[in-house]
């Protein structure tokens, strides 16, 4: 493997629990309940805005790896500075918007490598966010002036991100296979929209009665089979009556499918 090739995740390490909560004590309580079940979490804009870097420190203290999901999008120098600070905090993965342009993407990748050396920490995986799942073909064309399919634009942005030195991207279940086929094994794919059970015939639709807003979903096993490396799972675990049991069920689903 080359210096820039991320190691493939071990089975249990593929699930990243989304800490989409308002307060530090809620995040702490979730990590406490899931101790022993999960090894990684995702901290996004809500918790980070509310609590700051201490949210990362708390997770790391428990031995839980952190994917910092702040989706940086700014001029190259500013993004490089943010990536440097995220690397200093010890996150194992972070992301930037792939639509920020090649110079910004290159600056982000280089900042991660340089900061890892300067602070003697492992270099984080730097992901590109391609097309937000809230944007459809119509919005791409009429609001952003991007013609063609969402999938074609996702692939174009992922290829640009790779050419600039990034290590992977975030992709909805719908795009995993396309990206895996086009970009090969040496590319990290992180997938949200995971729903443990889907009734037959409900392809792409939220689970009946699930009461949430994910439109493009996949079961854990299906997402891994399509080529995902990491699964970001929020409400199926965090809103479950017993989060620990729900996490174990997801891992069992992966094991039963022979995917881990
Ligand atoms: O609760 P749920 O499993 O839907 O949480 C999924 C997580 O992944 C959330 O933190 C959400 O912000 C994130 N995400 C997503 N869809 C994307 C990108 C990120 O659901 N396209």
Tab-separated table of C-alpha atoms and ligand atoms in Angstrom:
chain	number	residue	atom	x	y	z
A	1	UNK	CA	0.000	0.000	0.000
A	2	UNK	CA	1.156	3.506	-0.734
A	3	UNK	CA	1.624	6.140	1.958
A	4	UNK	CA	-1.745	7.632	1.108
A	5	UNK	CA	-3.696	4.360	1.096
A	6	UNK	CA	-5.995	4.142	4.129
A	7	UNK	CA	-6.040	0.783	5.887
A	8	UNK	CA	-9.316	-1.127	5.381
A	9	UNK	CA	-11.541	-0.842	8.454
A	10	UNK	CA	-11.897	-3.854	10.734
A	11	UNK	CA	-15.474	-5.205	11.086
A	12	UNK	CA	-16.596	-3.441	14.261
A	13	UNK	CA	-14.887	-0.257	13.155
A	14	UNK	CA	-17.193	0.193	10.185
A	15	UNK	CA	-20.081	1.634	12.179
A	16	UNK	CA	-19.839	5.307	13.138
A	17	UNK	CA	-22.520	6.489	15.504
A	18	UNK	CA	-23.863	9.981	14.656
A	19	UNK	CA	-23.828	12.086	17.822
A	20	UNK	CA	-26.602	14.394	16.603
A	21	UNK	CA	-27.443	15.852	20.001
A	22	UNK	CA	-27.582	19.320	21.535
A	23	UNK	CA	-25.463	18.877	24.604
A	24	UNK	CA	-22.240	17.314	25.744
A	25	UNK	CA	-23.931	15.336	28.515
A	26	UNK	CA	-26.276	13.740	25.975
A	27	UNK	CA	-23.315	12.750	23.800
A	28	UNK	CA	-21.553	11.375	26.866
A	29	UNK	CA	-24.617	9.376	27.871
A	30	UNK	CA	-24.877	7.842	24.404
A	31	UNK	CA	-21.210	6.880	24.345
A	32	UNK	CA	-21.577	5.429	27.827
A	33	UNK	CA	-24.535	3.274	26.737
A	34	UNK	CA	-22.676	2.122	23.638
A	35	UNK	CA	-19.357	1.405	25.343
A	36	UNK	CA	-18.057	-1.886	24.027
A	37	UNK	CA	-20.416	-1.918	21.036
A	38	UNK	CA	-19.006	0.801	18.814
A	39	UNK	CA	-15.492	2.102	18.232
A	40	UNK	CA	-16.217	5.234	16.225
A	41	UNK	CA	-18.532	8.231	16.199
A	42	UNK	CA	-19.419	11.169	14.006
A	43	UNK	CA	-19.488	14.670	15.442
A	44	UNK	CA	-21.255	17.177	13.221
A	45	UNK	CA	-22.081	20.844	13.156
A	46	UNK	CA	-24.775	20.734	15.847
A	47	UNK	CA	-22.758	19.234	18.686
A	48	UNK	CA	-19.522	20.926	17.633
A	49	UNK	CA	-21.209	24.344	17.507
A	50	UNK	CA	-22.794	23.769	20.900
A	51	UNK	CA	-19.886	22.197	22.754
A	52	UNK	CA	-16.696	22.704	20.713
A	53	UNK	CA	-13.530	20.582	20.713
A	54	UNK	CA	-14.270	19.162	24.158
A	55	UNK	CA	-16.849	16.909	22.459
A	56	UNK	CA	-14.013	15.349	20.474
A	57	UNK	CA	-11.765	15.101	23.523
A	58	UNK	CA	-14.482	13.294	25.513
A	59	UNK	CA	-14.949	10.674	22.788
A	60	UNK	CA	-11.218	10.176	22.357
A	61	UNK	CA	-10.789	9.737	26.112
A	62	UNK	CA	-13.171	6.787	25.881
A	63	UNK	CA	-11.102	5.288	23.089
A	64	UNK	CA	-13.767	6.159	20.486
A	65	UNK	CA	-12.440	7.428	17.143
A	66	UNK	CA	-13.984	10.606	15.764
A	67	UNK	CA	-15.128	11.502	12.254
A	68	UNK	CA	-15.433	15.300	12.336
A	69	UNK	CA	-18.258	16.155	9.922
A	70	UNK	CA	-17.966	19.934	9.557
A	71	UNK	CA	-17.936	20.000	5.721
A	72	UNK	CA	-15.394	22.799	5.304
A	73	UNK	CA	-15.991	25.044	2.290
A	74	UNK	CA	-13.864	28.187	2.046
A	75	UNK	CA	-10.766	29.563	0.336
A	76	UNK	CA	-7.770	27.179	0.320
A	77	UNK	CA	-5.804	28.952	3.062
A	78	UNK	CA	-8.763	28.995	5.455
A	79	UNK	CA	-9.683	25.372	4.821
A	80	UNK	CA	-6.054	24.341	5.273
A	81	UNK	CA	-6.047	26.074	8.663
A	82	UNK	CA	-9.226	24.316	9.750
A	83	UNK	CA	-7.933	20.923	8.603
A	84	UNK	CA	-4.707	21.573	10.505
A	85	UNK	CA	-6.632	22.248	13.729
A	86	UNK	CA	-8.915	19.228	13.241
A	87	UNK	CA	-5.822	17.075	12.731
A	88	UNK	CA	-4.269	18.504	15.889
A	89	UNK	CA	-7.424	17.470	17.791
A	90	UNK	CA	-6.776	13.873	16.774
A	91	UNK	CA	-9.790	13.071	14.592
A	92	UNK	CA	-9.335	10.035	12.333
A	93	UNK	CA	-11.503	11.392	9.519
A	94	UNK	CA	-12.868	14.782	8.426
A	95	UNK	CA	-14.515	16.269	5.358
A	96	UNK	CA	-14.570	19.250	3.024
A	97	UNK	CA	-16.941	20.127	0.191
A	98	UNK	CA	-15.621	18.606	-3.029
A	99	UNK	CA	-17.206	21.512	-4.927
A	100	UNK	CA	-14.705	23.922	-3.328
A	101	UNK	CA	-12.341	23.579	-6.304
A	102	UNK	CA	-9.062	21.748	-6.869
A	103	UNK	CA	-6.873	24.309	-5.111
A	104	UNK	CA	-8.957	24.054	-1.940
A	105	UNK	CA	-9.028	20.256	-2.075
A	106	UNK	CA	-5.276	20.065	-2.584
A	107	UNK	CA	-4.715	22.479	0.309
A	108	UNK	CA	-6.911	20.319	2.565
A	109	UNK	CA	-5.083	17.096	1.698
A	110	UNK	CA	-1.677	18.713	2.158
A	111	UNK	CA	-2.661	20.336	5.453
A	112	UNK	CA	-3.691	16.951	6.872
A	113	UNK	CA	-0.329	15.421	5.941
A	114	UNK	CA	1.723	18.363	7.217
A	115	UNK	CA	-0.226	18.739	10.464
A	116	UNK	CA	-0.019	15.017	11.182
A	117	UNK	CA	3.754	15.267	10.900
A	118	UNK	CA	3.961	18.474	12.963
A	119	UNK	CA	1.775	17.172	15.786
A	120	UNK	CA	2.950	13.556	15.595
A	121	UNK	CA	-0.562	12.169	15.130
A	122	UNK	CA	-1.886	9.780	12.472
A	123	UNK	CA	-2.861	11.568	9.274
A	124	UNK	CA	-6.673	11.768	9.118
A	125	UNK	CA	-8.654	10.450	6.169
A	126	UNK	CA	-9.865	13.525	4.249
A	127	UNK	CA	-13.226	13.019	2.528
A	128	UNK	CA	-14.978	15.103	-0.084
A	129	UNK	CA	-18.692	15.779	0.226
A	130	UNK	CA	-19.985	15.540	-3.355
A	131	UNK	CA	-23.652	16.459	-3.907
A	132	UNK	CA	-25.800	16.966	-0.833
A	133	UNK	CA	-28.671	14.495	-0.843
A	134	UNK	CA	-31.041	17.430	-0.345
A	135	UNK	CA	-30.264	18.483	-3.944
A	136	UNK	CA	-31.948	16.698	-6.826
A	137	UNK	CA	-31.409	16.920	-10.575
A	138	UNK	CA	-33.784	19.869	-10.901
A	139	UNK	CA	-32.092	21.875	-8.167
A	140	UNK	CA	-28.657	21.107	-9.625
A	141	UNK	CA	-29.762	22.399	-13.026
A	142	UNK	CA	-31.946	25.358	-12.115
A	143	UNK	CA	-30.284	26.591	-8.927
A	144	UNK	CA	-26.618	25.682	-9.417
A	145	UNK	CA	-26.450	25.633	-13.208
A	146	UNK	CA	-25.151	22.050	-13.331
A	147	UNK	CA	-26.711	20.038	-16.165
A	148	UNK	CA	-26.922	16.239	-16.230
A	149	UNK	CA	-27.696	13.641	-13.610
A	150	UNK	CA	-26.865	13.831	-9.928
A	151	UNK	CA	-24.843	10.620	-10.313
A	152	UNK	CA	-22.705	12.095	-13.110
A	153	UNK	CA	-21.939	15.161	-10.981
A	154	UNK	CA	-21.173	13.041	-7.917
A	155	UNK	CA	-18.679	11.032	-9.955
A	156	UNK	CA	-17.106	14.141	-11.487
A	157	UNK	CA	-16.590	15.717	-8.057
A	158	UNK	CA	-15.246	12.482	-6.563
A	159	UNK	CA	-12.743	12.173	-9.411
A	160	UNK	CA	-11.647	15.782	-8.881
A	161	UNK	CA	-11.274	15.113	-5.170
A	162	UNK	CA	-9.118	12.077	-5.827
A	163	UNK	CA	-6.962	13.944	-8.354
A	164	UNK	CA	-6.384	16.634	-5.704
A	165	UNK	CA	-5.170	14.066	-3.165
A	166	UNK	CA	-8.244	13.396	-1.039
A	167	UNK	CA	-8.756	9.880	0.281
A	168	UNK	CA	-12.480	9.270	-0.103
A	169	UNK	CA	-15.968	10.687	-0.185
A	170	UNK	CA	-19.354	10.615	1.480
A	171	UNK	CA	-21.970	8.912	-0.694
A	172	UNK	CA	-25.635	8.003	-0.385
A	173	UNK	CA	-26.479	4.299	-0.761
A	174	UNK	CA	-27.562	5.044	-4.334
A	175	UNK	CA	-24.067	6.056	-5.439
A	176	UNK	CA	-21.849	3.573	-3.612
A	177	UNK	CA	-21.584	0.980	-6.384
A	178	UNK	CA	-20.995	3.568	-9.091
A	179	UNK	CA	-18.172	5.163	-7.113
A	180	UNK	CA	-16.625	1.858	-6.086
A	181	UNK	CA	-16.590	0.615	-9.685
A	182	UNK	CA	-15.165	3.846	-11.038
A	183	UNK	CA	-12.613	4.586	-8.338
A	184	UNK	CA	-11.531	1.121	-7.238
A	185	UNK	CA	-10.717	-0.256	-3.789
A	186	UNK	CA	-8.203	2.446	-2.957
A	187	UNK	CA	-10.908	5.017	-2.159
A	188	UNK	CA	-12.790	5.368	1.114
A	189	UNK	CA	-16.599	5.480	0.882
A	190	UNK	CA	-18.641	6.606	3.877
A	191	UNK	CA	-22.412	6.132	3.727
A	192	UNK	CA	-25.260	7.619	5.785
A	193	UNK	CA	-28.919	6.692	5.288
A	194	UNK	CA	-28.555	3.304	6.931
A	195	UNK	CA	-31.773	1.634	8.033
A	196	UNK	CA	-31.541	-1.853	9.517
A	197	UNK	CA	-34.748	-3.274	8.105
A	198	UNK	CA	-36.562	-2.593	4.874
A	199	UNK	CA	-39.736	-4.409	3.895
A	200	UNK	CA	-39.752	-6.072	0.479
A	201	UNK	CA	-40.895	-3.658	-2.214
A	202	UNK	CA	-39.883	-0.584	-0.219
A	203	UNK	CA	-36.698	0.075	-2.201
A	204	UNK	CA	-35.513	3.630	-1.610
A	205	UNK	CA	-38.379	4.576	0.674
A	206	UNK	CA	-38.185	5.234	4.396
A	207	UNK	CA	-39.295	2.316	6.525
A	208	UNK	CA	-43.004	2.480	7.255
A	209	UNK	CA	-43.479	4.072	10.636
A	210	UNK	CA	-39.792	4.913	10.995
A	211	UNK	CA	-40.808	8.556	11.355
A	212	UNK	CA	-37.679	10.040	9.828
A	213	UNK	CA	-36.561	11.848	6.722
A	214	UNK	CA	-34.045	9.597	4.957
A	215	UNK	CA	-35.226	8.936	1.394
A	216	UNK	CA	-32.296	6.955	0.002
A	217	UNK	CA	-31.674	4.159	2.425
A	218	UNK	CA	-29.908	0.809	2.548
A	219	UNK	CA	-29.550	-1.918	5.118
A	220	UNK	CA	-26.088	-2.220	6.682
A	221	UNK	CA	-25.337	-5.412	4.742
A	222	UNK	CA	-26.535	-3.937	1.440
A	223	UNK	CA	-24.401	-0.828	1.877
A	224	UNK	CA	-21.303	-2.902	2.627
A	225	UNK	CA	-22.088	-5.257	-0.263
A	226	UNK	CA	-22.299	-2.272	-2.607
A	227	UNK	CA	-18.807	-1.224	-1.500
A	228	UNK	CA	-19.106	1.131	1.491
A	229	UNK	CA	-16.234	1.175	3.988
A	230	UNK	CA	-17.932	3.049	6.843
A	231	UNK	CA	-21.601	3.358	7.769
A	232	UNK	CA	-22.828	6.465	9.585
A	233	UNK	CA	-25.770	5.411	11.720
A	234	UNK	CA	-27.833	7.849	13.742
A	235	UNK	CA	-31.446	7.376	14.739
A	236	UNK	CA	-31.688	3.605	14.193
A	237	UNK	CA	-29.311	3.381	17.166
A	238	UNK	CA	-29.615	6.689	19.022
A	239	UNK	CA	-33.450	6.737	19.043
A	240	UNK	CA	-33.802	3.027	19.804
A	241	UNK	CA	-35.237	2.060	23.199
A	242	UNK	CA	-32.002	0.141	23.810
A	243	UNK	CA	-29.183	1.696	21.714
A	244	UNK	CA	-26.729	-0.996	22.693
A	245	UNK	CA	-29.078	-3.750	21.518
A	246	UNK	CA	-29.723	-1.861	18.269
A	247	UNK	CA	-25.969	-1.531	17.624
A	248	UNK	CA	-25.481	-5.247	18.240
A	249	UNK	CA	-28.332	-6.045	15.822
A	250	UNK	CA	-26.641	-4.018	13.089
A	251	UNK	CA	-23.334	-5.765	13.612
A	252	UNK	CA	-25.148	-9.109	13.586
A	253	UNK	CA	-26.747	-8.135	10.258
A	254	UNK	CA	-23.274	-7.551	8.816
A	255	UNK	CA	-21.960	-10.794	10.237
A	256	UNK	CA	-24.946	-12.807	9.001
A	257	UNK	CA	-24.397	-11.453	5.508
A	258	UNK	CA	-20.777	-12.589	5.725
A	259	UNK	CA	-19.599	-9.085	5.056
A	260	UNK	CA	-17.313	-8.685	8.027
B	1	LIG	O1	-30.239	9.494	12.001
B	1	LIG	P1	-29.625	9.101	10.697
B	1	LIG	O2	-29.142	7.674	10.663
B	1	LIG	O3	-30.465	9.461	9.515
B	1	LIG	O4	-28.305	10.011	10.647
B	1	LIG	C1	-27.491	10.072	9.528
B	1	LIG	C2	-26.378	11.033	9.764
B	1	LIG	O5	-25.677	11.179	8.525
B	1	LIG	C3	-26.798	12.424	10.170
B	1	LIG	O6	-25.773	12.934	11.048
B	1	LIG	C4	-26.834	13.199	8.904
B	1	LIG	O7	-26.527	14.557	9.066
B	1	LIG	C5	-25.723	12.530	8.101
B	1	LIG	N1	-25.878	12.662	6.663
B	1	LIG	C6	-27.001	12.231	5.983
B	1	LIG	N2	-27.114	12.377	4.635
B	1	LIG	C7	-26.122	12.934	3.967
B	1	LIG	C8	-24.965	13.367	4.616
B	1	LIG	C9	-24.881	13.205	5.986
B	1	LIG	O8	-27.918	11.704	6.585
B	1	LIG	N3	-26.215	13.046	2.668
